[in-house]
Amino acid sequence: MILEKNYIEQDCPSDVFMKVLKGKCKTTLIVLIKKGINRFGEMKRTLPTISERMLAKQLDELEADGILNRTVFAEVPLKVEYALTEYGETLYPIVKEIRRWGHIHQEKQLK
Amino acid sequence: MILEKNYIEQDCPSDVFMKVLKGKCKTTLIVLIKKGINRFGEMKRTLPTISERMLAKQLDELEADGILNRTVFAEVPLKVEYALTEYGETLYPIVKEIRRWGHIHQEKQLK
């Protein structure tokens, strides 16, 4: 039974990836943070249609899943920066490919 | 306003990809079908822990999203085969990468 369980878990390995990244604009947030757009206000300005509440939810989930680190600097006003963790960095090459695919198919849909 | 809307849609292009593939074992089903394991019974035997109902749901959704074609052959007993559409084929290279990532991180978790 243990062998069978392992077999199955190894057979749907992508489900973890999909679970971690299925939230609204999460792949975009990973790209923005990688590019240095790593503060809440900057991200909000870059993605004007996502609400502050939704943006905060996505960032919280990515942090909880070990994709992002959140660093609070003891400054006035308070400065908070996000960065990809080592684990988050491993997602980045695939995220870029998914975005490329998305752009191509968006163009197809617009034709 | 139209420009802004387009900008946003182009800025989170991956959301379509994630939406289409977030269901249970969907990426695995794409790989199985690509390898010729393209009948319901074969897929069920390859993925013994997924219920028949769940498997049928995933296949229906992939068909509805234009990823799979379902062909019914007029034979007794009835023969039904699934194949990737042209659109589904465009997902395959990325799906392979996601699975590779999943395998690596599954191994890390098992350590």
Coordinates of C-alpha atoms in Angstrom, one line a residue:
Chain A
M1 CA 0.0 0.0 0.0
I2 CA 2.9 2.4 0.7
L3 CA 4.4 1.7 -2.7
E4 CA 1.1 2.3 -4.4
K5 CA 0.7 5.6 -2.5
N6 CA 4.1 6.8 -3.5
Y7 CA 3.5 5.8 -7.1
I8 CA 0.4 7.9 -7.2
E9 CA 1.9 10.9 -5.5
Q10 CA 4.7 10.8 -8.0
D11 CA 2.3 10.5 -10.8
C12 CA 0.5 13.8 -10.2
P13 CA 3.5 15.9 -9.2
S14 CA 2.3 19.0 -11.0
D15 CA -0.7 19.4 -8.6
V16 CA 1.6 21.1 -6.0
F17 CA 2.7 23.6 -8.7
M18 CA -0.8 24.4 -9.8
K19 CA -2.0 24.7 -6.2
V20 CA 0.7 27.2 -5.3
L21 CA 0.2 29.4 -8.4
K22 CA -3.5 29.2 -9.2
G23 CA -4.4 32.5 -7.4
K24 CA -5.1 35.7 -9.2
C25 CA -2.1 37.2 -11.0
K26 CA 0.3 35.1 -8.8
T27 CA 2.7 34.4 -11.7
T28 CA 2.7 38.1 -12.5
L29 CA 3.6 38.9 -8.9
I30 CA 6.6 36.5 -9.1
V31 CA 7.8 38.2 -12.2
L32 CA 7.4 41.7 -10.8
I33 CA 9.2 40.8 -7.6
K34 CA 12.0 39.2 -9.6
K35 CA 12.3 42.5 -11.6
G36 CA 12.6 44.5 -8.4
I37 CA 9.0 45.7 -8.2
N38 CA 8.9 44.3 -4.7
R39 CA 6.9 46.7 -2.6
F40 CA 3.1 46.6 -2.1
G41 CA 2.5 50.1 -3.5
E42 CA 4.6 49.5 -6.6
M43 CA 2.8 46.3 -7.3
K44 CA -0.6 47.9 -6.8
R45 CA 0.3 50.7 -9.3
T46 CA 1.5 48.1 -11.8
L47 CA -1.7 46.1 -11.5
P48 CA -4.4 48.7 -11.1
T49 CA -7.4 46.5 -11.4
I50 CA -6.5 44.1 -8.6
S51 CA -7.9 45.3 -5.3
E52 CA -5.6 46.0 -2.4
R53 CA -7.3 43.2 -0.4
M54 CA -6.9 40.7 -3.3
L55 CA -3.2 41.7 -3.7
A56 CA -2.5 41.3 0.0
K57 CA -4.2 37.9 -0.1
Q58 CA -2.1 36.6 -3.0
L59 CA 1.1 37.9 -1.3
D60 CA 0.2 36.3 2.0
E61 CA -0.5 32.9 0.3
L62 CA 2.8 33.0 -1.6
E63 CA 4.6 33.8 1.6
A64 CA 2.8 30.9 3.5
D65 CA 3.7 28.5 0.6
G66 CA 7.4 29.4 1.0
I67 CA 7.6 31.2 -2.4
L68 CA 8.2 34.7 -1.0
N69 CA 10.1 36.2 1.9
R70 CA 8.7 39.4 3.5
T71 CA 11.1 41.7 5.1
V72 CA 10.0 44.6 7.3
F73 CA 12.5 47.5 7.7
A74 CA 12.4 49.5 10.9
E75 CA 11.9 52.8 9.2
V76 CA 9.3 55.6 9.3
P77 CA 7.2 55.2 7.3
L78 CA 7.5 51.4 7.6
K79 CA 9.1 49.8 4.6
V80 CA 8.2 46.2 3.6
E81 CA 9.9 44.4 0.7
Y82 CA 9.2 41.0 -0.8
A83 CA 11.8 38.7 -2.4
L84 CA 11.7 35.2 -3.9
T85 CA 12.9 32.5 -1.7
E86 CA 15.3 29.8 -3.1
Y87 CA 12.2 27.6 -3.6
G88 CA 10.4 30.5 -5.3
E89 CA 13.4 31.0 -7.7
T90 CA 12.9 27.4 -8.9
L91 CA 9.4 28.3 -10.2
Y92 CA 10.6 31.4 -12.1
P93 CA 11.8 29.7 -15.4
I94 CA 8.4 27.9 -15.7
V95 CA 6.5 31.0 -14.8
K96 CA 8.2 32.8 -17.7
E97 CA 7.2 30.1 -20.1
I98 CA 3.6 30.1 -18.9
R99 CA 3.4 33.9 -19.4
R100 CA 4.9 33.6 -22.9
W101 CA 2.2 31.0 -23.7
G102 CA -0.4 33.3 -22.2
H103 CA 0.7 36.3 -24.3
I104 CA 0.6 34.2 -27.5
H105 CA -2.9 32.9 -26.8
Q106 CA -4.2 36.3 -25.7
E107 CA -3.1 37.6 -29.1
K108 CA -4.9 34.7 -30.8
Q109 CA -8.0 35.4 -28.9
L110 CA -7.9 39.1 -29.9
K111 CA -7.7 38.3 -33.6
Chain B
M1 CA -10.4 52.7 -20.3
I2 CA -10.2 50.1 -23.0
L3 CA -6.5 50.5 -23.2
E4 CA -6.2 50.0 -19.4
K5 CA -8.4 46.9 -19.6
N6 CA -6.2 45.4 -22.3
Y7 CA -3.1 46.3 -20.4
I8 CA -4.3 44.4 -17.4
E9 CA -5.4 41.4 -19.3
Q10 CA -2.0 41.3 -21.0
D11 CA -0.4 41.6 -17.6
C12 CA -1.8 38.5 -16.0
P13 CA -1.8 36.2 -19.1
S14 CA -0.9 33.2 -17.1
D15 CA -4.2 33.1 -15.3
V16 CA -5.9 31.4 -18.3
F17 CA -3.2 28.6 -18.2
M18 CA -3.7 28.1 -14.4
K19 CA -7.4 28.1 -14.8
V20 CA -7.4 25.5 -17.5
L21 CA -4.9 23.2 -15.7
K22 CA -5.6 23.5 -12.0
G23 CA -7.9 20.5 -11.7
K24 CA -6.8 17.2 -10.1
C25 CA -4.1 15.4 -12.1
K26 CA -5.0 17.4 -15.3
T27 CA -1.4 17.8 -16.3
T28 CA -0.9 14.0 -15.8
L29 CA -3.9 13.3 -18.0
I30 CA -2.4 15.5 -20.8
V31 CA 0.9 13.5 -20.6
L32 CA -0.9 10.1 -20.6
I33 CA -3.0 11.1 -23.6
K34 CA 0.0 12.3 -25.4
K35 CA 1.6 8.9 -24.7
G36 CA -1.3 7.1 -26.2
I37 CA -3.0 6.2 -22.9
N38 CA -6.1 7.7 -24.2
R39 CA -9.1 5.6 -23.1
F40 CA -11.0 6.1 -19.9
G41 CA -10.3 2.6 -18.5
E42 CA -6.5 2.8 -19.2
M43 CA -6.3 6.2 -17.5
K44 CA -8.3 4.9 -14.5
R45 CA -5.9 1.9 -14.2
T46 CA -2.9 4.2 -14.4
L47 CA -4.3 6.5 -11.8
P48 CA -5.9 4.1 -9.3
T49 CA -6.5 6.6 -6.5
I50 CA -8.6 9.1 -8.6
S51 CA -12.3 8.2 -8.6
E52 CA -14.1 7.5 -11.8
R53 CA -16.3 10.5 -11.1
M54 CA -13.3 12.8 -10.6
L55 CA -11.6 11.4 -13.7
A56 CA -14.7 12.0 -15.8
K57 CA -15.0 15.5 -14.4
Q58 CA -11.4 16.4 -15.3
L59 CA -11.8 15.0 -18.9
D60 CA -15.1 16.9 -19.4
E61 CA -13.5 20.1 -18.3
L62 CA -10.4 19.7 -20.5
E63 CA -12.8 19.0 -23.4
A64 CA -14.9 22.0 -22.6
D65 CA -11.8 24.2 -22.5
G66 CA -10.7 23.0 -25.9
I67 CA -7.7 21.0 -24.7
L68 CA -9.0 17.5 -25.6
N69 CA -11.1 16.0 -28.4
R70 CA -13.3 13.1 -27.6
T71 CA -14.0 10.7 -30.4
V72 CA -16.7 8.0 -30.1
F73 CA -16.3 5.0 -32.3
A74 CA -19.5 3.2 -33.4
E75 CA -18.4 -0.2 -32.1
V76 CA -19.8 -2.7 -29.6
P77 CA -18.7 -2.3 -26.9
L78 CA -18.6 1.5 -27.4
K79 CA -15.0 2.8 -27.9
V80 CA -14.1 6.3 -26.8
E81 CA -10.7 7.9 -27.3
Y82 CA -9.3 11.2 -26.2
A83 CA -6.7 13.2 -28.1
L84 CA -5.0 16.6 -27.6
T85 CA -6.3 19.4 -29.8
E86 CA -3.9 21.7 -31.5
Y87 CA -4.4 24.1 -28.6
G88 CA -3.8 21.3 -26.1
E89 CA -0.5 20.5 -27.9
T90 CA 0.7 24.0 -27.2
L91 CA 0.4 23.3 -23.4
Y92 CA 2.4 20.1 -23.6
P93 CA 6.0 21.5 -23.4
I94 CA 5.2 23.5 -20.3
V95 CA 3.3 20.7 -18.7
K96 CA 6.4 18.5 -19.1
E97 CA 8.5 21.2 -17.3
I98 CA 6.0 21.5 -14.5
R99 CA 6.0 17.8 -14.0
R100 CA 9.8 17.7 -13.9
W101 CA 9.7 20.5 -11.3
G102 CA 7.1 18.5 -9.3
H103 CA 9.3 15.4 -9.4
I104 CA 12.3 17.2 -8.1
H105 CA 10.4 18.9 -5.3
Q106 CA 8.7 15.7 -4.4
E107 CA 12.1 14.1 -4.0
K108 CA 13.2 17.0 -1.9
Q109 CA 10.2 16.6 0.4
L110 CA 10.9 12.8 0.7
K111 CA 14.5 13.4 2.0

